[in-house]
Short mmCIF file of C-alpha atoms and ligand atoms in Angstrom, two decimals:
data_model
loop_
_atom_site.label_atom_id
_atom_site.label_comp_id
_atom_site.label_asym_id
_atom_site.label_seq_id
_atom_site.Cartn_x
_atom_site.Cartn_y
_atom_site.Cartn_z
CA UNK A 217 -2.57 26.87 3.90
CA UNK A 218 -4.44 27.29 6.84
CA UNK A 219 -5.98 24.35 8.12
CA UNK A 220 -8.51 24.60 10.93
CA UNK A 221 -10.50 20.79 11.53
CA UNK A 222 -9.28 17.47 11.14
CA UNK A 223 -12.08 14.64 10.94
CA UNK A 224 -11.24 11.55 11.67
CA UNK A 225 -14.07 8.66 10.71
CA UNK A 226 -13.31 5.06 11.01
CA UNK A 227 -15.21 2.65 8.98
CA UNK A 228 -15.70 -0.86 8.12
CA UNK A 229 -16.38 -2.26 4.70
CA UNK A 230 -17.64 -5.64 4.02
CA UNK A 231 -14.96 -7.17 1.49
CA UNK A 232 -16.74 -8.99 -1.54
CA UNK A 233 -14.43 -12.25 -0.85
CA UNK A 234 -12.70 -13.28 2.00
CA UNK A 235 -8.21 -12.42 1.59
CA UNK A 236 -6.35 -14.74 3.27
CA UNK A 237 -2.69 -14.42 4.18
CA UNK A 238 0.17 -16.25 5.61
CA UNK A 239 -1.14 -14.57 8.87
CA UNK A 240 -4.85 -15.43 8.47
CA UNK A 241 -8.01 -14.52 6.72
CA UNK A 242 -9.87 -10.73 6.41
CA UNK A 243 -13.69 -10.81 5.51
CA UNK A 244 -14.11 -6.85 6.20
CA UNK A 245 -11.88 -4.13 6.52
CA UNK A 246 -11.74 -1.55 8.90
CA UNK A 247 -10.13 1.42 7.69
CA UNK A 248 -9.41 5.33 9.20
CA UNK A 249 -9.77 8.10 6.64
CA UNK A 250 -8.65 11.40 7.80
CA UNK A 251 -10.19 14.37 6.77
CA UNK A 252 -8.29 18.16 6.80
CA UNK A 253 -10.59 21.11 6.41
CA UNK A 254 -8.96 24.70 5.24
CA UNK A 255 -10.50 27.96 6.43
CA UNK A 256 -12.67 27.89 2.94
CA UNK A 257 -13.98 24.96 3.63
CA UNK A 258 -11.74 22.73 1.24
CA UNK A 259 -10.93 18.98 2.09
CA UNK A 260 -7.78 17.07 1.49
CA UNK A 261 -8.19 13.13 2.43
CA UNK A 262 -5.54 10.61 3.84
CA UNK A 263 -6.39 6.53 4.72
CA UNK A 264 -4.40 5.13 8.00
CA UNK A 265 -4.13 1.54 6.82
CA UNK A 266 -3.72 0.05 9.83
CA UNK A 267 -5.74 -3.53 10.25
CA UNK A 268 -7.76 -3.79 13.39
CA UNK A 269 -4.99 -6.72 14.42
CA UNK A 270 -1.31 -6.23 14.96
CA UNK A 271 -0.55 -8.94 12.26
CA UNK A 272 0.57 -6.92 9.56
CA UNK A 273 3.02 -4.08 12.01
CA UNK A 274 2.62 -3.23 15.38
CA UNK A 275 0.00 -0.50 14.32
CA UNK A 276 -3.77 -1.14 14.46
CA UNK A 277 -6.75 1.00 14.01
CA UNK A 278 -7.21 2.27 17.32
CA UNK A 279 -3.66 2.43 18.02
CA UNK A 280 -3.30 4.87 15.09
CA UNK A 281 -6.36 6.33 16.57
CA UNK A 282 -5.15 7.33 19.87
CA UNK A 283 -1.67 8.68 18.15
CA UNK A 284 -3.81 10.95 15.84
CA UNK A 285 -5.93 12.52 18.47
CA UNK A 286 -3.43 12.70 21.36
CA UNK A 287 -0.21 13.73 19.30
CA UNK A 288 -0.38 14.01 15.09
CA UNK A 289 -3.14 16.59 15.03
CA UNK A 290 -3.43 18.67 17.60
CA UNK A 291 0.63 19.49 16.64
CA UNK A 292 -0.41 19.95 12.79
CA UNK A 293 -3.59 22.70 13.99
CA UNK A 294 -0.57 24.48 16.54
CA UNK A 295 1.85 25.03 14.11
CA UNK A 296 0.13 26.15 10.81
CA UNK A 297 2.62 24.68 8.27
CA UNK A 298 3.02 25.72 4.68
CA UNK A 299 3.45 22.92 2.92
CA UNK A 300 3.66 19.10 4.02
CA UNK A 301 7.00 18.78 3.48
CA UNK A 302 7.36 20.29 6.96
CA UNK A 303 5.51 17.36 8.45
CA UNK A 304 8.34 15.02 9.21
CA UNK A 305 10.35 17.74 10.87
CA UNK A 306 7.28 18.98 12.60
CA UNK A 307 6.84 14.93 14.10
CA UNK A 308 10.39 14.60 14.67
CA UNK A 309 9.49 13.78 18.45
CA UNK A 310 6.95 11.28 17.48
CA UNK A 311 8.81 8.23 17.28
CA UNK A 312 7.56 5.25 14.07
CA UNK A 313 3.45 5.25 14.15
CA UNK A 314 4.21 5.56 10.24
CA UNK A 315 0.35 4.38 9.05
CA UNK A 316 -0.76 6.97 11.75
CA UNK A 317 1.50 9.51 9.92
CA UNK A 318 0.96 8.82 6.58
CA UNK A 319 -2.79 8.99 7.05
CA UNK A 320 -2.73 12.60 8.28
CA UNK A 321 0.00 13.25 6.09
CA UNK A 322 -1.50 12.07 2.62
CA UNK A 323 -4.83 14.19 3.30
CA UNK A 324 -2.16 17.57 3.93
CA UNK A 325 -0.65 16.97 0.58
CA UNK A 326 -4.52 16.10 -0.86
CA UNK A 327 -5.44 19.47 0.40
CA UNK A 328 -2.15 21.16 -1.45
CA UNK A 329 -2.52 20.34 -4.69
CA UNK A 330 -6.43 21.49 -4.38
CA UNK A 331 -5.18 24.82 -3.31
CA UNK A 332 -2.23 24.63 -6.13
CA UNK A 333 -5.21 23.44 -8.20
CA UNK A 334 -2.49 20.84 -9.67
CA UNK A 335 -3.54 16.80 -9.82
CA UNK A 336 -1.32 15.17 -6.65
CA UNK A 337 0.50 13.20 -9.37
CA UNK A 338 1.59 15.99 -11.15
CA UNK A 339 2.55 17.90 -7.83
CA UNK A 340 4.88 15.17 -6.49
CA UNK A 341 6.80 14.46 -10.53
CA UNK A 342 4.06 11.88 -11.50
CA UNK A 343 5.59 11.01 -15.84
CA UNK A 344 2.46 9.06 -16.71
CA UNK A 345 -1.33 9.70 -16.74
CA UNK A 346 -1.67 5.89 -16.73
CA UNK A 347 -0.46 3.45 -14.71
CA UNK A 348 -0.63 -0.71 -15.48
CA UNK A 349 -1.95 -2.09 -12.20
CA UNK A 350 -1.84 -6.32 -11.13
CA UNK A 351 -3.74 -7.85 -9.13
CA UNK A 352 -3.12 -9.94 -5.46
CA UNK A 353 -5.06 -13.20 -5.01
CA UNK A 354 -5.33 -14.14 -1.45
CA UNK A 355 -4.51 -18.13 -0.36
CA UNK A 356 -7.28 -20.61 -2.02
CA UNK A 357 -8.75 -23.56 -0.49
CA UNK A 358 -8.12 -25.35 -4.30
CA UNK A 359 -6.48 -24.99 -7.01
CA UNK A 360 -9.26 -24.71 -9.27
CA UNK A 361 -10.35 -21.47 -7.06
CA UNK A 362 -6.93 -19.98 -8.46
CA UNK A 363 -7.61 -21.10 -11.97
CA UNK A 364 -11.64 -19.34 -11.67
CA UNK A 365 -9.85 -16.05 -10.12
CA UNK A 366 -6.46 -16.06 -12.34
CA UNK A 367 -8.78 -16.52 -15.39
CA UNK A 368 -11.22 -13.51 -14.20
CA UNK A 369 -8.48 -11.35 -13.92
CA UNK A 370 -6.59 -12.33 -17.36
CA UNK A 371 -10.10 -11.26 -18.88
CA UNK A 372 -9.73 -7.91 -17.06
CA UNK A 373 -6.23 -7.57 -18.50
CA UNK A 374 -4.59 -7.35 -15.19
CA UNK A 375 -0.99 -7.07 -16.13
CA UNK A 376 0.23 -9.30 -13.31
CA UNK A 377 -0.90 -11.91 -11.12
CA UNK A 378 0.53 -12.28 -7.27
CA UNK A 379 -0.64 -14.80 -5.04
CA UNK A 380 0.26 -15.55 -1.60
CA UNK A 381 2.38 -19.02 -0.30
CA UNK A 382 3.40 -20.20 2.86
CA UNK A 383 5.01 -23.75 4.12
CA UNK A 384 2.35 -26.30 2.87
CA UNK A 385 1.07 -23.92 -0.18
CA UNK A 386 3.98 -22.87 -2.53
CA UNK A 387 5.84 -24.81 -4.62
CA UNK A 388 3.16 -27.30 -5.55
CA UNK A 389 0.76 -24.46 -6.20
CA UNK A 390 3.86 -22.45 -7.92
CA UNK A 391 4.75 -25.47 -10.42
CA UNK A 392 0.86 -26.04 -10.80
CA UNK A 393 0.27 -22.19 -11.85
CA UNK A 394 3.36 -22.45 -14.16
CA UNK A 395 2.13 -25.03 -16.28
CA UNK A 396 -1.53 -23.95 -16.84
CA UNK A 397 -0.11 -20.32 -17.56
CA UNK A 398 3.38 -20.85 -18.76
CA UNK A 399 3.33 -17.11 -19.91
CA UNK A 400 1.83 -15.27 -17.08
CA UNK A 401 3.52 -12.08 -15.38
CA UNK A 402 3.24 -14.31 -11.29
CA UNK A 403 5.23 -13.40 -8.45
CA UNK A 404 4.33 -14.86 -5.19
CA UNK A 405 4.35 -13.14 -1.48
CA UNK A 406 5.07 -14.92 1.45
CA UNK A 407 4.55 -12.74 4.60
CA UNK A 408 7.50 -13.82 6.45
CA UNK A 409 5.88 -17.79 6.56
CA UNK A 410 9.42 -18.98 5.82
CA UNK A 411 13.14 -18.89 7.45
CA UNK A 412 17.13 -19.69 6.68
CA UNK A 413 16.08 -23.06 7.28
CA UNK A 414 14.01 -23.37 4.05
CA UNK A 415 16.23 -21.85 1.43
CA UNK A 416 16.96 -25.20 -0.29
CA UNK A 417 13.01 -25.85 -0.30
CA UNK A 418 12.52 -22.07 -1.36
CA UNK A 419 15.23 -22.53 -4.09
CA UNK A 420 12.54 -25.02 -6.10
CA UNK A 421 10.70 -22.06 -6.73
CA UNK A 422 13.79 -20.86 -9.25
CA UNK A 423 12.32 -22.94 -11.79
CA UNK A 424 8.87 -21.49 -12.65
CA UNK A 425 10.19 -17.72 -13.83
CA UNK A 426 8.30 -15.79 -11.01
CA UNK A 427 8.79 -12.83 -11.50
CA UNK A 428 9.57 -12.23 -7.61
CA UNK A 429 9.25 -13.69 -4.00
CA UNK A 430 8.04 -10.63 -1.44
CA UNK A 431 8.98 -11.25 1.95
CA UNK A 432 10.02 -14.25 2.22
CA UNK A 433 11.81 -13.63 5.73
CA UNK A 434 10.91 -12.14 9.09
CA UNK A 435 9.20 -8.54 8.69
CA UNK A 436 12.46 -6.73 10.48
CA UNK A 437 14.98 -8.62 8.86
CA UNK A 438 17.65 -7.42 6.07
CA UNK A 439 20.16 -9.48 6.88
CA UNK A 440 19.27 -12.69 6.23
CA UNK A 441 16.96 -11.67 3.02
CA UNK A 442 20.61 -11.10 1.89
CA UNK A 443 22.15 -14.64 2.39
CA UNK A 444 18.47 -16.09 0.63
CA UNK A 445 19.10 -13.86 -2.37
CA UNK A 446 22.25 -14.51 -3.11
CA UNK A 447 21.18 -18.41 -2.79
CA UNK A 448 18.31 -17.79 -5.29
CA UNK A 449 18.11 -16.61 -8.53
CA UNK A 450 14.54 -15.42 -8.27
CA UNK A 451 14.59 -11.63 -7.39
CA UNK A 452 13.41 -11.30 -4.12
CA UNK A 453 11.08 -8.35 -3.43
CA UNK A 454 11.05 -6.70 0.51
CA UNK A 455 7.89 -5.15 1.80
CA UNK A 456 7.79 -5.25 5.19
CA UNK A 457 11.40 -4.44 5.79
CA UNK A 458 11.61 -0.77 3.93
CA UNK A 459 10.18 1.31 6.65
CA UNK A 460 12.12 4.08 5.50
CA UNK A 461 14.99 5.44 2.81
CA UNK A 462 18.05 4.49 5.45
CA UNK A 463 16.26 0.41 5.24
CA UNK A 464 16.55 0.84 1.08
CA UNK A 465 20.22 1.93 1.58
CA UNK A 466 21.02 -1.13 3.41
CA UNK A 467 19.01 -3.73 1.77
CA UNK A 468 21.01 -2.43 -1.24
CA UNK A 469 24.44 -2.46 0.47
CA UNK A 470 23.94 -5.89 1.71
CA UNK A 471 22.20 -7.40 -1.70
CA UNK A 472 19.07 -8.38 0.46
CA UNK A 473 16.95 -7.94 -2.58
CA UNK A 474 16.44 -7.13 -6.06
CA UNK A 475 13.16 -5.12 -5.75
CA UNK A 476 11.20 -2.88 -3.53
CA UNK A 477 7.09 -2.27 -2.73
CA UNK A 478 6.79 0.81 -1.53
CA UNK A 479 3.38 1.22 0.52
CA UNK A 480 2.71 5.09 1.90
CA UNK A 481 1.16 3.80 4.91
CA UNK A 482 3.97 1.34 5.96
CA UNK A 483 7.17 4.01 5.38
CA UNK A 484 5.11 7.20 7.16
CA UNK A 485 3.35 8.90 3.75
CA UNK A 486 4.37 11.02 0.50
CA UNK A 487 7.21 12.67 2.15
CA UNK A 488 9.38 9.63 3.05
CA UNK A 489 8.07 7.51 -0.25
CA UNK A 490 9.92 9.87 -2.26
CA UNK A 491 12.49 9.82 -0.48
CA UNK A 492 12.96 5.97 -1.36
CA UNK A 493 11.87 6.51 -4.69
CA UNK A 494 14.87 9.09 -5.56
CA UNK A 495 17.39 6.75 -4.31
CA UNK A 496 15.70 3.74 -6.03
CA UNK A 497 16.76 5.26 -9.05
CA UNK A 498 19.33 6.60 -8.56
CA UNK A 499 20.15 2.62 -7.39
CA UNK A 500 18.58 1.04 -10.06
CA UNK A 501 16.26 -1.14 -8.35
CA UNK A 502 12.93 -1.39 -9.83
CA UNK A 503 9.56 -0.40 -7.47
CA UNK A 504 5.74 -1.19 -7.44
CA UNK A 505 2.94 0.09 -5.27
CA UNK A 506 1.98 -2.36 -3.12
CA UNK A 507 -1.77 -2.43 -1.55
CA UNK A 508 -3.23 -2.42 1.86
CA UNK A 509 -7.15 -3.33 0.73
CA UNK A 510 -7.63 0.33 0.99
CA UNK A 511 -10.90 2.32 0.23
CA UNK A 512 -10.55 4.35 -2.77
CA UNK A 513 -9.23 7.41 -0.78
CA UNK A 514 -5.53 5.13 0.10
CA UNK A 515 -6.29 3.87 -3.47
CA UNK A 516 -6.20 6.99 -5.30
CA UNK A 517 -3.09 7.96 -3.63
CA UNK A 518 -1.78 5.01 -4.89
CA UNK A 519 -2.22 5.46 -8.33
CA UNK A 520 -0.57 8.69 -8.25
CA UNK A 521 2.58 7.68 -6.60
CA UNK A 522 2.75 4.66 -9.35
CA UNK A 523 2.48 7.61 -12.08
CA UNK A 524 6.57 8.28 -10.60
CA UNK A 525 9.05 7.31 -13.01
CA UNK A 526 11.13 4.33 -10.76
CA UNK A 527 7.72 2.55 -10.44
CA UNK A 528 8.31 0.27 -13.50
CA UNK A 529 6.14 -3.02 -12.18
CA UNK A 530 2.52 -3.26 -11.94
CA UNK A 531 1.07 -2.74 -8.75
CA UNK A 532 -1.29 -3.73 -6.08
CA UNK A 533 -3.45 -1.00 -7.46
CA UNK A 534 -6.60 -3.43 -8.85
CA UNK A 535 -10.39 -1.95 -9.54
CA UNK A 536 -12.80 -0.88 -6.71
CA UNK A 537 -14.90 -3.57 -7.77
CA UNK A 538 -12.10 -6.12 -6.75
CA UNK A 539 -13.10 -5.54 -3.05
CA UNK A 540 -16.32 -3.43 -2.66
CA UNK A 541 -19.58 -3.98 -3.56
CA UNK A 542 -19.49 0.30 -3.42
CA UNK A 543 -16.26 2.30 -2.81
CA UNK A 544 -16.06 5.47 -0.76
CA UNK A 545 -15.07 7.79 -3.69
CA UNK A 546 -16.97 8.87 -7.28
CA UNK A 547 -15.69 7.54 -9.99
CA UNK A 548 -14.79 4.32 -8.43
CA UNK A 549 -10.77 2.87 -9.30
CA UNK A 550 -11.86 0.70 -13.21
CA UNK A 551 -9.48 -1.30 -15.00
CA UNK A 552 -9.16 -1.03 -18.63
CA UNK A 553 -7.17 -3.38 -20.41
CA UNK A 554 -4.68 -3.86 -17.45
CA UNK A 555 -4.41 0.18 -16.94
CA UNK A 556 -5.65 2.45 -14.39
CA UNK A 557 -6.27 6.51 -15.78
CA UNK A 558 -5.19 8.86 -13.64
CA UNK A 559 -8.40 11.61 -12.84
CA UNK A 560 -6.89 15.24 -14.03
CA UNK A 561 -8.42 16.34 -10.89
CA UNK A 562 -6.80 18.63 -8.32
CA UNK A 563 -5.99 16.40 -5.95
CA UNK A 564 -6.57 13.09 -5.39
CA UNK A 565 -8.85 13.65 -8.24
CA UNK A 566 -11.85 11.87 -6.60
CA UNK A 567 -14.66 12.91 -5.24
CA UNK A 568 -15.25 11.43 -1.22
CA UNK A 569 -18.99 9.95 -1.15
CA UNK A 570 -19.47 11.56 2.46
CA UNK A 571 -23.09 10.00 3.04
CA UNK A 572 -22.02 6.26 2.42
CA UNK A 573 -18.71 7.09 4.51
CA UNK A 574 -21.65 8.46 7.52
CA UNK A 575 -23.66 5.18 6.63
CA UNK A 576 -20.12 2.86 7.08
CA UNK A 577 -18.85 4.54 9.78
CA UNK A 578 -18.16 3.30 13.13
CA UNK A 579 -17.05 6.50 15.26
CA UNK A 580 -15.71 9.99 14.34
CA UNK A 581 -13.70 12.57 15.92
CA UNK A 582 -13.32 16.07 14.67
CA UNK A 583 -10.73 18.19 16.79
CA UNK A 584 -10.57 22.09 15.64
CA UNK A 585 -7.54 25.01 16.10
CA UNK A 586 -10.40 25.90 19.05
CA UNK A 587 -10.26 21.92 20.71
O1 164 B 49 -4.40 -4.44 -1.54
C1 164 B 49 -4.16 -5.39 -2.33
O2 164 B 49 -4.71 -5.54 -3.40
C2 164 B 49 -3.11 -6.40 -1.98
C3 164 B 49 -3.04 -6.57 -0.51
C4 164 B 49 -1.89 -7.44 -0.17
O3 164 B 49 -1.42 -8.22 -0.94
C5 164 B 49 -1.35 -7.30 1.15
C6 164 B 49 -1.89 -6.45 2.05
C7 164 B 49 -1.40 -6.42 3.37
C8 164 B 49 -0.53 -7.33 3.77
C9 164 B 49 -0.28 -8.49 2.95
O4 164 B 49 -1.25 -9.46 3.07
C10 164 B 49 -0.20 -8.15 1.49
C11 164 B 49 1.12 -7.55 1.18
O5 164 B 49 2.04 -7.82 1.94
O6 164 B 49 1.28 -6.86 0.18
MG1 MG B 50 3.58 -7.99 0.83
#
C-alpha cells in the first residue's frame, strides 16, 4: 500500500431538523472527511467527527484540522505503512486527538480492503450482512413532537427508540413515553446533565423498563457511574467515558455500567474499537454503535463495525434521510423494516458523491509524499 495524497475537505450540511442535546441545539453539521489516494489512483475515506464546538470532547473541527495537517499525515506519507494496524504504533507520540485519528485512520483501512478487494466488514470479522439500526430523537419542545417523531419512526420499523433527558425533561417525559408505548425498545441519554446528587430522582426512572440510561454522569467519570449503577436497576450505558480498551477494563472492574457505545471517532478509529470489542466479549457486556450525525462516509463505517458479533443492540445507525435532504455517498444509508444491508462492496461499499462534497465544502487541503 503505497499511499501518496491525503485530501482533507471540510463541509457543512444543513440538518433536515434541528438535534438538541443536554448541551444545546445543532441545525447543521460541519463535518471533515479525509480522503487517502494510492499510487493508482484508489481512494479510501475516513469522517473526523468532531463538532465545530468543544461540547461534545475537547476536539473540534479545526482543532482536528490543525492535528491532521501539522502531525497525522505528513507522519502516515513518511513512513509508508503496510497495513493500518501500524497506525497506533506509528502515532504513539501523538498524545489523545482520537476523532483526528480515527478520521485518517478509517479512510487507511477504507483504502485496504479496496486493495484486498474484501467489503471492510468482512476484513475486520463482520458475522452479519445486516445490521438492526434505532434511531436517536433529539430533546422536543412537547410531548406531542415525541409522539409525531416516535410514531414516524415505528412506521419505519426502527428497532429502538432513544431520546435525550436532562434535569427538567426526564422522568415526566420517561413515564409519559411509557404509557403511550408500553412495549417500545426506549433507552434514554443524558449527556452528563445529572450528578451523585440526583440518584434518588434518577432511580424513578427504574420503573418504565428502559432499556438503558447513557451517560448519566460527568464525561471523564467511572467512578461514580459505579456507585449510580449499583443504586439503579436500569443498566446504565457509558459513552463518553470509553475512550479506549484500558476505560472498558475499569468500568467493568468497578461495575460502572452494564453496557457500552462504542463510537470510532471518540476511542481513535478501527484499530482501538476492536480492541474494546474483543474484550467486550470476552466480558460479556453487550455493545451498540453509537452516532455522531455523520455523513454517510462515518455512517458506512458504522454499519460495518455493527456487522461484529458483540454488537447485539441496535444502533445509532438510522437512514440518510433521517438528517440530509442529500447524503455525500451513492446509495444513500435506507432502512428496511428496522435493518440496514450491508453493500458487498470493497470497502466501505459506497460510492463518495465528490461534486456535491466540492458544492458543500468549506476549505480543502491536499498534502502529497512531495509537500
Ligand atoms: O447520530 C445519531 O443518530 C445520534 C447522535 C447522538 O445521539 C449523539 C451524538 C453526539 C453526542 C450526543 O448528543 C449523542 C450521543 O451521545 O450519542
Ligand atoms: Mg451518548
Amino acid at each position: 500500500m503505497k499511499i501518496e495524497a491525503v485530501l482533507l475537505h471540510r463541509i457543512r450540511m444543513e440538518l433536515i431538523t434541528p438535534f438538541a442535546t443536554s448541551y444545546g441545539a445543532y441545525t447543521d453539521r460541519e463535518t471533515i472527511l479525509v480522503q487517502v489516494i494510492d499510487e493508482n489512483g484508489i481512494s479510501g475515506w475516513g469522517e473526523c467527527v468532531a463538532f465545530a464546538t468543544p461540547w461534545y470532547t475537547e476536539e473540534t473541527v479545526l482543532g482536528a484540522w490543525h492535528v491532521l495537517e501539522q502531525f497525522l499525515i505528513p507522519s502516515l506519507l513518511k513512513e509508508q505503512i503496510q497495513h493500518p494496524r501500524q497506525l497506533p504504533q506509528l502515532w504513539q507520540a501523538i498524545k489523545r486527538h482520537a476523532m483526528a485519528k480515527a478520521g485518517l485512520e478509517m479512510a487507511v483501512w477504507d483504502l485496504y480492503a479496496k486493495l484486498q478487494k474484501k467489503p471492510l466488514y468482512q476484513l475486520i470479522g463482520g458475522m452479519r450482512d445486516e445490521i438492526q439500526v434505532g434511531v436517536a430523537i433529539g430533546l422536543q419542545p412537547t410531548i406531542e413532537q415525541y409522539y409525531e417523531w416516535i410514531d414516524q419512526y415505528i412506521a419505519q420499523g426502527y428497532a429502538r427508540i432513544k431520546v435525550k433527558i436532562k434535569p427538567g425533561q426526564d422522568v415526566s417525559l420517561i413515564a409519559a413515553l411509557r404509557e403511550k408505548y408500553p412495549q417500545l425498545p426506549l433507552m434514554a441519554d443524558a449527556n452528563s446533565a445529572y450528578t451523585l446528587k440526583d440518584i434518588e430522582h434518577l432511580r424513578q426512572l427504574d420503573r418504565y423498563q428502559l432499556m438503558m440510561i447513557e451517560q448519566p454522569l460527568a464525561a471523564d467519570d467511572i467512578i461514580d457511574h459505579a456507585e449510580l449503577q449499583h443504586a439503579m436497576s436500569t443498566p446504565i450505558c457509558l459513552d463518553e467515558s470509553i475512550l479506549q480498551a484500558e476505560d472498558v477494563r475499569k468500568a467493568v472492574q468497578l461495575g460502572s455500567c452494564q453496557i457500552i457505545n462504542v463510537k470510532l471517532g471518540r476511542v481513535g478509529g478501527w484499530n482501538e474499537a476492536l480492541r474494546i470489542h474483543e474484550l467486550c466479549v470476552e466480558k460479556r457486556v453487550p455493545l451498540w454503535c453509537g452516532g455522531m450525525l455523520e455523513s454517510g462516509i462515518g455512517r458506512a463505517h458504522n454499519m460495518a463495525l455493527a456487522t461484529l458479533v458483540g454488537f447485539t443492540i441496535p444502533g445509532d445507525i438510522s437512514a440518510s434521510s433521517r438528517y440530509w435532504q442529500r447524503d455525500i455517498i451513492a446509495p444513500e444509508v435506507t432502512v428496511n423494516q428496522g435493518k440496514v444491508a450491508l453493500p458487498k462492496l470493497p470497502g466501505i461499499g459506497v460510492e463518495v458523491d465528490t461534486d456535491y462534497v466540492s458544492a458543500l465544502t468549506l476549505n480543502k487541503l491536499e498534502i502529497t509524499t512531495d509537500s
